[in-house]
PDB file of C-alpha atoms in Angstrom:
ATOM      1  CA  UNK A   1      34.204  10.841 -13.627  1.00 43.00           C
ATOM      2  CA  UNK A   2      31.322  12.887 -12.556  1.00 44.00           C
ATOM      3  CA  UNK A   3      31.229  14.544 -16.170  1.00 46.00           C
ATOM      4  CA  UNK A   4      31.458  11.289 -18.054  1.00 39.00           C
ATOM      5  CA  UNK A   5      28.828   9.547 -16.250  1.00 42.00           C
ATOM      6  CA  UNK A   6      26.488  13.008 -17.027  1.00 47.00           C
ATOM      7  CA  UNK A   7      27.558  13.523 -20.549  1.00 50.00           C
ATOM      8  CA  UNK A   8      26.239   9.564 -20.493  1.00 51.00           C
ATOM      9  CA  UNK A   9      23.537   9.817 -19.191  1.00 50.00           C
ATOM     10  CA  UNK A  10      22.065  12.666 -21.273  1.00 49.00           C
ATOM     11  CA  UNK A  11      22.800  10.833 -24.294  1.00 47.00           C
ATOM     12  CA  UNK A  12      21.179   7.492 -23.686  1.00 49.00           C
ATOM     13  CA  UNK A  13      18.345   8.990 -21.571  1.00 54.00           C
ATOM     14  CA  UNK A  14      17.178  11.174 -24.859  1.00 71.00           C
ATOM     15  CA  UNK A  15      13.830   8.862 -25.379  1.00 84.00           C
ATOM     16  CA  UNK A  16      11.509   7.988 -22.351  1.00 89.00           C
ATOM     17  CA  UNK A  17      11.923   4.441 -21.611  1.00 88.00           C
ATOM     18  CA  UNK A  18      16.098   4.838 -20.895  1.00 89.00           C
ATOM     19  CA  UNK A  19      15.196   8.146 -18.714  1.00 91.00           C
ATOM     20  CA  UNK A  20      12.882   5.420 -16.817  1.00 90.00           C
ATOM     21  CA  UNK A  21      15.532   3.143 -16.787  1.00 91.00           C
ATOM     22  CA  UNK A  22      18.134   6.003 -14.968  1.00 91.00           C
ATOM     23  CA  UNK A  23      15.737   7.441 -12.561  1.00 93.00           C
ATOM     24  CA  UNK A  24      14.814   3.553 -11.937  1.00 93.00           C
ATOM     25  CA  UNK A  25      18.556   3.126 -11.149  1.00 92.00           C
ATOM     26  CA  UNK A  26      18.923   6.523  -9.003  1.00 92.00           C
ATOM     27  CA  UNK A  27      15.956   5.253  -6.765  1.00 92.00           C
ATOM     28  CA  UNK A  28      17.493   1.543  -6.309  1.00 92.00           C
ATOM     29  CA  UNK A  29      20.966   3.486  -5.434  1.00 91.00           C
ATOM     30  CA  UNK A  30      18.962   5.365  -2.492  1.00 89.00           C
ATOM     31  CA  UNK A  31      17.575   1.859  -1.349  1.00 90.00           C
ATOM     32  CA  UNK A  32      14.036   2.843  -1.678  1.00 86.00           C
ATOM     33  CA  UNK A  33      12.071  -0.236  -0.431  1.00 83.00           C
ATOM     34  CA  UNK A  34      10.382  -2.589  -2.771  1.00 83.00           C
ATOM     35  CA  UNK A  35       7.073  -1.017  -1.811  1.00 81.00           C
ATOM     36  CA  UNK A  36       8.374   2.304  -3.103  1.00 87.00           C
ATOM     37  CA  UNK A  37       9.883   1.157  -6.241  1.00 89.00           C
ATOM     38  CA  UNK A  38       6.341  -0.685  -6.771  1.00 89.00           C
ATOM     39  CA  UNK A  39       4.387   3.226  -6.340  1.00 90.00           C
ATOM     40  CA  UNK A  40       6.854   4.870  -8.567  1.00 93.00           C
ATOM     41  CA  UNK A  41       6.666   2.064 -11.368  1.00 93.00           C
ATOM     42  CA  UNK A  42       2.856   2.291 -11.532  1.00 93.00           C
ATOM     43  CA  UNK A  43       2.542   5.914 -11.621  1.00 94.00           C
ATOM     44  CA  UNK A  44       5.251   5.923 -14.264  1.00 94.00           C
ATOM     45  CA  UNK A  45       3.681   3.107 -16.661  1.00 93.00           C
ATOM     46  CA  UNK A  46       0.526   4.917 -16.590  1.00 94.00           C
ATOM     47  CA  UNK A  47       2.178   8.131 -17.439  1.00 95.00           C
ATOM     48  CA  UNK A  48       3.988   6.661 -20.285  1.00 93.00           C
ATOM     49  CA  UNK A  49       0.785   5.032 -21.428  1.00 94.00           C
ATOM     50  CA  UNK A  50      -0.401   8.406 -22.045  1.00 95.00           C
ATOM     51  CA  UNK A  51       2.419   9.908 -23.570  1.00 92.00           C
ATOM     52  CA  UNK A  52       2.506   7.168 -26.274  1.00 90.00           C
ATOM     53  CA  UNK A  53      -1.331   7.927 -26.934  1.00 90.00           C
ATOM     54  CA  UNK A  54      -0.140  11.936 -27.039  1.00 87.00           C
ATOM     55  CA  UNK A  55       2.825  11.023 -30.186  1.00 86.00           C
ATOM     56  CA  UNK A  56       5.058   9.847 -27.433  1.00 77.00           C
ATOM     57  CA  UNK A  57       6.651  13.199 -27.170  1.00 85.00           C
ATOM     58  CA  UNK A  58      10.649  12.405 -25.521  1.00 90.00           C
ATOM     59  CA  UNK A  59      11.884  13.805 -22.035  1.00 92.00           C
ATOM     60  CA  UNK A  60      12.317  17.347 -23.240  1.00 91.00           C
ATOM     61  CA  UNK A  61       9.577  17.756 -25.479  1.00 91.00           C
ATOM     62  CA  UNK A  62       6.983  16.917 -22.375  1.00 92.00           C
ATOM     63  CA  UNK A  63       5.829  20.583 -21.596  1.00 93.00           C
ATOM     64  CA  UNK A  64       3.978  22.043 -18.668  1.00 94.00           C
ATOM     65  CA  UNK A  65       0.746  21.763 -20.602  1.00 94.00           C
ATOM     66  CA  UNK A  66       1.000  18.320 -21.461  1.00 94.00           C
ATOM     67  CA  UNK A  67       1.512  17.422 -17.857  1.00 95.00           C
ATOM     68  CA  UNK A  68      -1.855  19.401 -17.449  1.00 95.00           C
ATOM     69  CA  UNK A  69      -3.355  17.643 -19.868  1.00 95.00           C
ATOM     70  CA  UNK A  70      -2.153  14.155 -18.236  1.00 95.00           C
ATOM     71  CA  UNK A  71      -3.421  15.574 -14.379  1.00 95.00           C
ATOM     72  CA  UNK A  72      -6.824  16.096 -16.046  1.00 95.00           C
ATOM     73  CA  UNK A  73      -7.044  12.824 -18.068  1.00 95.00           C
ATOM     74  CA  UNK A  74      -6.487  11.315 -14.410  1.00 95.00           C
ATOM     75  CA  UNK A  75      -9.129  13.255 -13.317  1.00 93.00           C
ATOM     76  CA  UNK A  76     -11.848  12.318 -16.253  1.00 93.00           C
ATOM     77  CA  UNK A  77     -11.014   8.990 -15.374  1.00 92.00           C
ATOM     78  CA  UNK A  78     -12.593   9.207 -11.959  1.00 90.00           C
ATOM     79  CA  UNK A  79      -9.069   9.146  -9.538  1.00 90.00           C
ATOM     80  CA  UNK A  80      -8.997  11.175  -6.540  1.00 87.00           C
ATOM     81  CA  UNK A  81      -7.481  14.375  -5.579  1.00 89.00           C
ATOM     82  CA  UNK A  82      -5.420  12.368  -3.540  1.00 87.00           C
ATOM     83  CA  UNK A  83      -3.992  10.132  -6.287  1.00 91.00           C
ATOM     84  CA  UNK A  84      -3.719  13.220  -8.359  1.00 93.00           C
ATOM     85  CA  UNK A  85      -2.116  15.084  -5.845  1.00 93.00           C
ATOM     86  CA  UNK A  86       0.660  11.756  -5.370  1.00 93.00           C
ATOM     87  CA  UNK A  87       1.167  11.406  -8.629  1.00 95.00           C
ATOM     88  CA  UNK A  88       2.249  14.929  -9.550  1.00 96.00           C
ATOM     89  CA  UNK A  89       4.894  14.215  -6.803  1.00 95.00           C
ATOM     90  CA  UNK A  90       6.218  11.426  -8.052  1.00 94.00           C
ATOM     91  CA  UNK A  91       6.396  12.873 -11.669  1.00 96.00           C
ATOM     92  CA  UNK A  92       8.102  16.263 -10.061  1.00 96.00           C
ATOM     93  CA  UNK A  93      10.114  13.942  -8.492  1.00 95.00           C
ATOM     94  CA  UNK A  94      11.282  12.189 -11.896  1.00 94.00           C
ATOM     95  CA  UNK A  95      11.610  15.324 -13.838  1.00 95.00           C
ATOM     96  CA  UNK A  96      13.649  16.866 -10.873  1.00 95.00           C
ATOM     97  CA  UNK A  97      16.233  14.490 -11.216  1.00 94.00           C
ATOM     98  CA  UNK A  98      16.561  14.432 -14.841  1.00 94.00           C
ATOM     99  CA  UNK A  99      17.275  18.300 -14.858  1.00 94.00           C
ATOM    100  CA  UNK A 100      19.812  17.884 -12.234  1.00 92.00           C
ATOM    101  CA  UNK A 101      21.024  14.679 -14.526  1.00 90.00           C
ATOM    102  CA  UNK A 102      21.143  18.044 -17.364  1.00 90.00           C
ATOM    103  CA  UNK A 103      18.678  14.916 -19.630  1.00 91.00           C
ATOM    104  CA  UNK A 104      16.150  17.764 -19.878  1.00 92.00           C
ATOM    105  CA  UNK A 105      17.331  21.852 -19.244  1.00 92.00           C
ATOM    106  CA  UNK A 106      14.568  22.294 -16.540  1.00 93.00           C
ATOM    107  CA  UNK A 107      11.992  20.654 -14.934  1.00 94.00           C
ATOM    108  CA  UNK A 108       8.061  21.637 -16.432  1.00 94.00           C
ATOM    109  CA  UNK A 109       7.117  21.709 -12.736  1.00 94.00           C
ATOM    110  CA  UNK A 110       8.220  24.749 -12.092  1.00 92.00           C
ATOM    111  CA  UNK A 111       5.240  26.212 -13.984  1.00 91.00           C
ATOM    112  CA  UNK A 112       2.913  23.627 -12.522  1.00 92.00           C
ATOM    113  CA  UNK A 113       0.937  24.471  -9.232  1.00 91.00           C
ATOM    114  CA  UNK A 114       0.439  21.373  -6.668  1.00 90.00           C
ATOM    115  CA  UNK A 115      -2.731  19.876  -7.336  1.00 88.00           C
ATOM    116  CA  UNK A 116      -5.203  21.318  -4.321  1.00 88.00           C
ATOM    117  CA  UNK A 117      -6.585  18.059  -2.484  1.00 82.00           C
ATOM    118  CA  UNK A 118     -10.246  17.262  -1.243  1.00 77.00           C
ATOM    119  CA  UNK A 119     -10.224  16.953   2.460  1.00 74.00           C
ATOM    120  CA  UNK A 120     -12.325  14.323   3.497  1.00 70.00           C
ATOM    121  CA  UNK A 121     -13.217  13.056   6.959  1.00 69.00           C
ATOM    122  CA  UNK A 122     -12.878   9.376   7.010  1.00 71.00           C
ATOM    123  CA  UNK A 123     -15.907   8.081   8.556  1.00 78.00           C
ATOM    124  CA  UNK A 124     -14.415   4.860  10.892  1.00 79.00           C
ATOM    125  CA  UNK A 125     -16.460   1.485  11.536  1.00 86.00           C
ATOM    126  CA  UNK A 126     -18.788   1.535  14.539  1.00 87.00           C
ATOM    127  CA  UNK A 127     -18.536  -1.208  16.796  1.00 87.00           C
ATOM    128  CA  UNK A 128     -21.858  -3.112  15.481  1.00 90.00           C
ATOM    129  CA  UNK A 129     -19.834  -2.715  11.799  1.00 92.00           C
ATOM    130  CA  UNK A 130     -16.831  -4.620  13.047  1.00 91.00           C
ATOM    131  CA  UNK A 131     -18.518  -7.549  14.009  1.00 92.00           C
ATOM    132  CA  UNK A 132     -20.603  -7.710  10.861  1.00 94.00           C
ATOM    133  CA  UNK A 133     -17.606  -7.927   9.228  1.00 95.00           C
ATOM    134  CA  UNK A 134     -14.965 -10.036  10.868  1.00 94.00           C
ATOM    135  CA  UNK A 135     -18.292 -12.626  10.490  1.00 95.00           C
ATOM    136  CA  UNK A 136     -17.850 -13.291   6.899  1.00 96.00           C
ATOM    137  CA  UNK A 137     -14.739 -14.659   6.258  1.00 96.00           C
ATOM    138  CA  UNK A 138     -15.084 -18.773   6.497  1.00 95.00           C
ATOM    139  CA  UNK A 139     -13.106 -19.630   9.219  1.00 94.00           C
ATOM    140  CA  UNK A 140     -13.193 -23.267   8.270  1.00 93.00           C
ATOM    141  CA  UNK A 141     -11.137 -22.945   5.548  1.00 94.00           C
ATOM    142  CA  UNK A 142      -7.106 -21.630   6.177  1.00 93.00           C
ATOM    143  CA  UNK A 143      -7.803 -18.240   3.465  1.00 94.00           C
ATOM    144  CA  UNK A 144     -10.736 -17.808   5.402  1.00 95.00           C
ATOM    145  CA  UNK A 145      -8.669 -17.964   8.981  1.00 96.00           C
ATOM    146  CA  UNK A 146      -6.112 -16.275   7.778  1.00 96.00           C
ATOM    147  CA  UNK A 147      -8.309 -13.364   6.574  1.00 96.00           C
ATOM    148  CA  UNK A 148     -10.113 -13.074   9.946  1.00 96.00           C
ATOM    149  CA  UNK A 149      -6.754 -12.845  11.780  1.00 96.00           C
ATOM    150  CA  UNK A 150      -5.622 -10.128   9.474  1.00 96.00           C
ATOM    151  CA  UNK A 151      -8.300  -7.767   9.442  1.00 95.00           C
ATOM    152  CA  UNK A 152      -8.820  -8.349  13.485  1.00 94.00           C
ATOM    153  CA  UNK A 153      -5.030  -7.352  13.407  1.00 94.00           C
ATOM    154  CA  UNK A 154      -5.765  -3.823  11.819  1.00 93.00           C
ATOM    155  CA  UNK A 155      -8.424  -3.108  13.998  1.00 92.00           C
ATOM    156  CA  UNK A 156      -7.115  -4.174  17.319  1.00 90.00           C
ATOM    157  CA  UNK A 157      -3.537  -2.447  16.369  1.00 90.00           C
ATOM    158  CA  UNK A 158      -4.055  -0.021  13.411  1.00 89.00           C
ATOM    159  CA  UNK A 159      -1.654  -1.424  11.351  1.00 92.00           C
ATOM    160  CA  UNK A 160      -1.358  -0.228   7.571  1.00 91.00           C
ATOM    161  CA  UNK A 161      -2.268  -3.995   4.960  1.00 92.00           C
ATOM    162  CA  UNK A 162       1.692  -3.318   4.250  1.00 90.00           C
ATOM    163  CA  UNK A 163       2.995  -4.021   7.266  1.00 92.00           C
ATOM    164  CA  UNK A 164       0.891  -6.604   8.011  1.00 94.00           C
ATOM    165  CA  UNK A 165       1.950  -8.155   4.882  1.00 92.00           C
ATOM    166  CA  UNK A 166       5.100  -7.391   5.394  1.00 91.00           C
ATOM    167  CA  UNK A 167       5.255  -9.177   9.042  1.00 93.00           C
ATOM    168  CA  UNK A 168       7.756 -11.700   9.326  1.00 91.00           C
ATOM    169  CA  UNK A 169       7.644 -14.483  12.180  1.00 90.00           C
ATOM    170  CA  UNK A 170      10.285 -13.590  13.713  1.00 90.00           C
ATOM    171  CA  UNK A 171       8.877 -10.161  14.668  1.00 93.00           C
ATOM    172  CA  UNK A 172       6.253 -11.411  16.731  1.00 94.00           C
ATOM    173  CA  UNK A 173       6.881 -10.561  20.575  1.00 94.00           C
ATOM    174  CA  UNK A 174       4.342 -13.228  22.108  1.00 94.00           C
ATOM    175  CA  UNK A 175       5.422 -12.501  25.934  1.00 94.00           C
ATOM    176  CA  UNK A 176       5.232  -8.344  25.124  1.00 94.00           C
ATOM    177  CA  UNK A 177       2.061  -8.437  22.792  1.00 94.00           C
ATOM    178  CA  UNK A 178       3.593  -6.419  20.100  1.00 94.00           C
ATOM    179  CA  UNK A 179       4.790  -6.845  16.840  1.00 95.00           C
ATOM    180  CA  UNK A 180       7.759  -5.071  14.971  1.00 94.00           C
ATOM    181  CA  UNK A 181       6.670  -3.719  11.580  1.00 91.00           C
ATOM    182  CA  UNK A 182       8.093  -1.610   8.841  1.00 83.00           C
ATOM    183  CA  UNK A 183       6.338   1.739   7.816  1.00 75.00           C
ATOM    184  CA  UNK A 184       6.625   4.432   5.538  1.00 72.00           C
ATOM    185  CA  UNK A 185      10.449   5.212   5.019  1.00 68.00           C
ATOM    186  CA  UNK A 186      11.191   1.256   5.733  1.00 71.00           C
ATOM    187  CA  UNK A 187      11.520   2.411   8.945  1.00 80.00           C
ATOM    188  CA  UNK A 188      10.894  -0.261  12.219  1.00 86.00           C
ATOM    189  CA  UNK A 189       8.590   0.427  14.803  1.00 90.00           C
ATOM    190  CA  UNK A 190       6.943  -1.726  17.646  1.00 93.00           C
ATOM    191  CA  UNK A 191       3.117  -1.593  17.845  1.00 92.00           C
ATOM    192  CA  UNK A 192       1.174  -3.840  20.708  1.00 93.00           C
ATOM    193  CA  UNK A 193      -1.762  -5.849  20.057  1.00 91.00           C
ATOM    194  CA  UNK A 194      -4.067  -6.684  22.357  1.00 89.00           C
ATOM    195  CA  UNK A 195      -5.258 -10.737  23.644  1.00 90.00           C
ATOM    196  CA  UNK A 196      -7.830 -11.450  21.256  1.00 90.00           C
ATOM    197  CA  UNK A 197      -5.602 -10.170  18.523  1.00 92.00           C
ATOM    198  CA  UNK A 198      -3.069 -12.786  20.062  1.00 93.00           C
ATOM    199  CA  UNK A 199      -5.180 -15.367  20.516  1.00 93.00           C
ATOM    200  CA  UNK A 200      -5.956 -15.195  16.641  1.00 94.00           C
ATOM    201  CA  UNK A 201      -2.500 -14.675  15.961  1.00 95.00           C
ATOM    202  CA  UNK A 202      -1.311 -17.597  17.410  1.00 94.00           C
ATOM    203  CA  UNK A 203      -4.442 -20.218  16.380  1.00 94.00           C
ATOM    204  CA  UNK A 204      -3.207 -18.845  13.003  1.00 94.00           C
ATOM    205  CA  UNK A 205       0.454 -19.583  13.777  1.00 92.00           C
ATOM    206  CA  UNK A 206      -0.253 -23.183  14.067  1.00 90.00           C
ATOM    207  CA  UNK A 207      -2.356 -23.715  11.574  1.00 88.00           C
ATOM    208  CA  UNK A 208       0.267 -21.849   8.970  1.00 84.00           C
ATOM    209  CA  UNK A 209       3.218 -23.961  10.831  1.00 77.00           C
ATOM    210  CA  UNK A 210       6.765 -23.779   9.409  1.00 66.00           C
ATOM    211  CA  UNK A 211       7.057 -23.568   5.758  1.00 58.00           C
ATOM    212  CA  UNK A 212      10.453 -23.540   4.375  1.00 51.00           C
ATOM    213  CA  UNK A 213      12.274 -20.726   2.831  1.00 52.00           C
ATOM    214  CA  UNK A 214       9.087 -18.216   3.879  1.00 64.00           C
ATOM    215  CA  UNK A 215       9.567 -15.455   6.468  1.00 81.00           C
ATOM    216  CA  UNK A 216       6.593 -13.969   5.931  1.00 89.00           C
ATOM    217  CA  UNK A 217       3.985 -14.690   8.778  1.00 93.00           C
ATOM    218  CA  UNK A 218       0.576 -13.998   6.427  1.00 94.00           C
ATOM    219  CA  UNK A 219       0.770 -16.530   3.468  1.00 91.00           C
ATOM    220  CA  UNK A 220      -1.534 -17.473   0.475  1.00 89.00           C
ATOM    221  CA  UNK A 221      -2.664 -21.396   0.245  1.00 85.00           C
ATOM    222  CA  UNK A 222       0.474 -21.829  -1.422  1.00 85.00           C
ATOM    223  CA  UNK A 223       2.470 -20.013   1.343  1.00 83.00           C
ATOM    224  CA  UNK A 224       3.141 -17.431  -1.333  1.00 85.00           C
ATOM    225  CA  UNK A 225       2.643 -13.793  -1.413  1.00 86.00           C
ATOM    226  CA  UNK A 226      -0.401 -12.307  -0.317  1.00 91.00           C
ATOM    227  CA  UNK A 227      -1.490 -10.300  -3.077  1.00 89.00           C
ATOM    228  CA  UNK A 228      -2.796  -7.072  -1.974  1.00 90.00           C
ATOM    229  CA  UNK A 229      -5.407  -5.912  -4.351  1.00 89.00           C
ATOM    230  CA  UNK A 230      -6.907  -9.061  -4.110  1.00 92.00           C
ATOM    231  CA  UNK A 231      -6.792  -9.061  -0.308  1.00 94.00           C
ATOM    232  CA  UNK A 232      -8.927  -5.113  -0.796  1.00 94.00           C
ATOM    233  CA  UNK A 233     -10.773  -6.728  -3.066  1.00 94.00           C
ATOM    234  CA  UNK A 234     -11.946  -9.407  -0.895  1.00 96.00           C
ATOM    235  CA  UNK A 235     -12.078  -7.130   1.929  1.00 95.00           C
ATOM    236  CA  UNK A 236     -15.021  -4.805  -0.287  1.00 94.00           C
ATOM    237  CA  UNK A 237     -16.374  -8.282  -0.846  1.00 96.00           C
ATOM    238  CA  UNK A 238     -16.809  -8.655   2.741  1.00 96.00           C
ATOM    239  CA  UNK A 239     -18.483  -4.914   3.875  1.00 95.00           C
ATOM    240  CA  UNK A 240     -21.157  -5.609   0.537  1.00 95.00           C
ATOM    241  CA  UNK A 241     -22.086  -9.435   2.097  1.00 96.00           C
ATOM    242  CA  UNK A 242     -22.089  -7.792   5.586  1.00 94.00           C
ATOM    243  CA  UNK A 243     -24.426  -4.883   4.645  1.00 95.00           C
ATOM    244  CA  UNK A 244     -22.250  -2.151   5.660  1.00 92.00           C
ATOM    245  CA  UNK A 245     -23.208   0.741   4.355  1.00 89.00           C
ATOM    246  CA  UNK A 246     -22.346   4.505   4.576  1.00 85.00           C
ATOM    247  CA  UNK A 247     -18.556   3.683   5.321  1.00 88.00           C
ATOM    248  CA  UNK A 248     -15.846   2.638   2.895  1.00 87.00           C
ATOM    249  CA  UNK A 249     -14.455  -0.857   3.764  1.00 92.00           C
ATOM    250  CA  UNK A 250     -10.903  -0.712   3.174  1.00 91.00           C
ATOM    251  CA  UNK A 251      -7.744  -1.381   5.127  1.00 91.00           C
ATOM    252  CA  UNK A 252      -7.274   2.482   5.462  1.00 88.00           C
ATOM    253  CA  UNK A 253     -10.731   2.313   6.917  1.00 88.00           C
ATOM    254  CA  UNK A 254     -10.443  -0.902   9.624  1.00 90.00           C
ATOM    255  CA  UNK A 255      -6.862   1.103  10.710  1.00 86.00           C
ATOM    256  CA  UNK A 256      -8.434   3.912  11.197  1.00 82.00           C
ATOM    257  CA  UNK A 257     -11.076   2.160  13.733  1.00 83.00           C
ATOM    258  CA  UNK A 258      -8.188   1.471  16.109  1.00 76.00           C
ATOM    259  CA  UNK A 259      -7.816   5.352  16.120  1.00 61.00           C
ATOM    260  CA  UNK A 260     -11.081   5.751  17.777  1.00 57.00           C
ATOM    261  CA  UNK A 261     -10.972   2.847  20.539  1.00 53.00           C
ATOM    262  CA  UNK A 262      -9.229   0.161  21.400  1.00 47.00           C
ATOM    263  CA  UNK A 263     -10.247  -3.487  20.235  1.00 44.00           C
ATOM    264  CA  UNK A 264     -12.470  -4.512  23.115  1.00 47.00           C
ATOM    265  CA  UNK A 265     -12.758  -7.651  24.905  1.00 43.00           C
ATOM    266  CA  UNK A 266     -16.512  -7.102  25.182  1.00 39.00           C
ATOM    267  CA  UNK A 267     -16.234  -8.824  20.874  1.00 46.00           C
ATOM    268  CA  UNK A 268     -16.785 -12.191  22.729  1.00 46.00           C
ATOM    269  CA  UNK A 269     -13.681 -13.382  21.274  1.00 47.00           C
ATOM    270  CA  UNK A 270     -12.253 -16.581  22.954  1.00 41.00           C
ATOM    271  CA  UNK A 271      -9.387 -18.544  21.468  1.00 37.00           C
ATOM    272  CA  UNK A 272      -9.988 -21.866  19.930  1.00 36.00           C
ATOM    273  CA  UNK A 273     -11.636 -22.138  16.603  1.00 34.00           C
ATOM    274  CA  UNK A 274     -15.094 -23.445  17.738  1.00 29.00           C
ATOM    275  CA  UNK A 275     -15.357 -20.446  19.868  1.00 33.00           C
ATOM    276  CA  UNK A 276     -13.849 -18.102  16.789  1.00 32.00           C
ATOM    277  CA  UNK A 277     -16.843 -19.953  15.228  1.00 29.00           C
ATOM    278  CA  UNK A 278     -19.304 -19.420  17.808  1.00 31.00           C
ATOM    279  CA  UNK A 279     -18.659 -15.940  17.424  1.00 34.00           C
TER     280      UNK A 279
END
């Protein structure tokens, strides 16, 4: 059975968007999360993109120096050593397979060193910088609320924007201050918040209320999905109106603060909106 499902394989996987389609397959048999297939479909699509501007070359005619050539098209194009450096993984990764599948004889990697990354210190938000910027969002309006509550979140608990996407209801322990997220690997872990963080969580709580059919605690106006590039989008939006400069505003960035000290009570943050308003 094993040899029929190889000698398969190899034939249909002979042009690039089938040998997408089998690795695709291989990573929903390992129950890689929806987050995960997400990363490995964009790097892929991009890739693919460029082979079809190179004479869209199939599985084994992509050589060593054509994934060279692709590493430093990335790097024209202004991406960082550290998207580089993840993408060559996740193409190793995709070749890898497909010479174990026998699609291709050998993986190119083998002949490709690891891209070397840039090691940057990530310069956190001072305390004057936090407030700045948990001031703009409009917390008159429920995006606006909403968006205060989740950035507050990161910085009181240093919580990556995917788990606090992620967060369901249900995984909010109000009497222990913590909340039960999923990380990298898909794998649970508790993290504690402290009051002002649950003061904000819970003002938000009844202002979401129940909406049928919807887990998720953080919802658009719609009580959709939040969107994430538009949430880091809005997020820079906020650091430019707030005058921040000298520090990236990002969710990376606002975890990272929680890193350095704990979220205060010395914010003058009170539950209630007209305080949140006040402030």
């Amino acid at each position: 059975m094993r040899k029929l499902w190889s000698d398969q394989s190899r034939v249909a996987a002979r042009d690039w968007p089938a040998a997408r389609e089998l690795f695709f397959l291989r990573c929903r048999s390992k129950n890689l999360s929806e987050h995960s297939l997400a990363w490995y479909k964009n790097i892929l699509n991009g890739f693919l993109r460029f082979l079809e501007a190179s004479g869209a070359p199939s599985p084994r005619e992509t050589t060593p120096n054509l994934l060279r050539s692709y590493f430093d098209h990335l790097r024209e194009r202004g991406q960082s050593s550290i998207t580089i450096n993840r993408t060559y993984g996740a193409l190793r990764c995709l070749f890898r397979y497909l010479a174990q599948e026998r699609v291709i004889p050998a993986t190119p990697f083998v002949l490709i060193e690891k891209p070397r990354v840039e090691k940057k210190l990530i310069r956190p938000l001072d305390m004057d910088q936090a407030r700045l910027l948990l001031a703009q969002p409009k917390l008159k309006t429920f995006v606006g609320f909403r968006n205060w509550t989740m950035m507050l979140l990161m910085l009181d608990a240093g919580l990556r924007l995917s788990e606090v996407l992620g967060l369901r209801r249900d995984k909010i322990d109000w009497s222990a201050n913590r909340v039960y997220v999923h990380g990298k690997g898909d794998k649970e872990r508790a993290v504690p918040f402290g009051g002002a963080a649950k003061k904000a969580l819970w003002e938000y709580a009844q202002w979401r209320g129940d909406v049928a059919g919807q887990d998720v605690f953080f919802q658009d106006q719609f009580g959709g999905q939040i969107c994430t590039r538009h949430f880091q989008i809005t997020l820079k939006r906020y650091g430019k109106a707030a005058g921040i400069e000298g520090v990236r505003v990002s969710p990376h960035t606002l975890r990272h603060y929680a890193g350095f000290r704990t979220m205060p009570s010395c914010l003058g943050l009170s539950v209630g909106r007209p305080q949140f308003l006040a402030w």
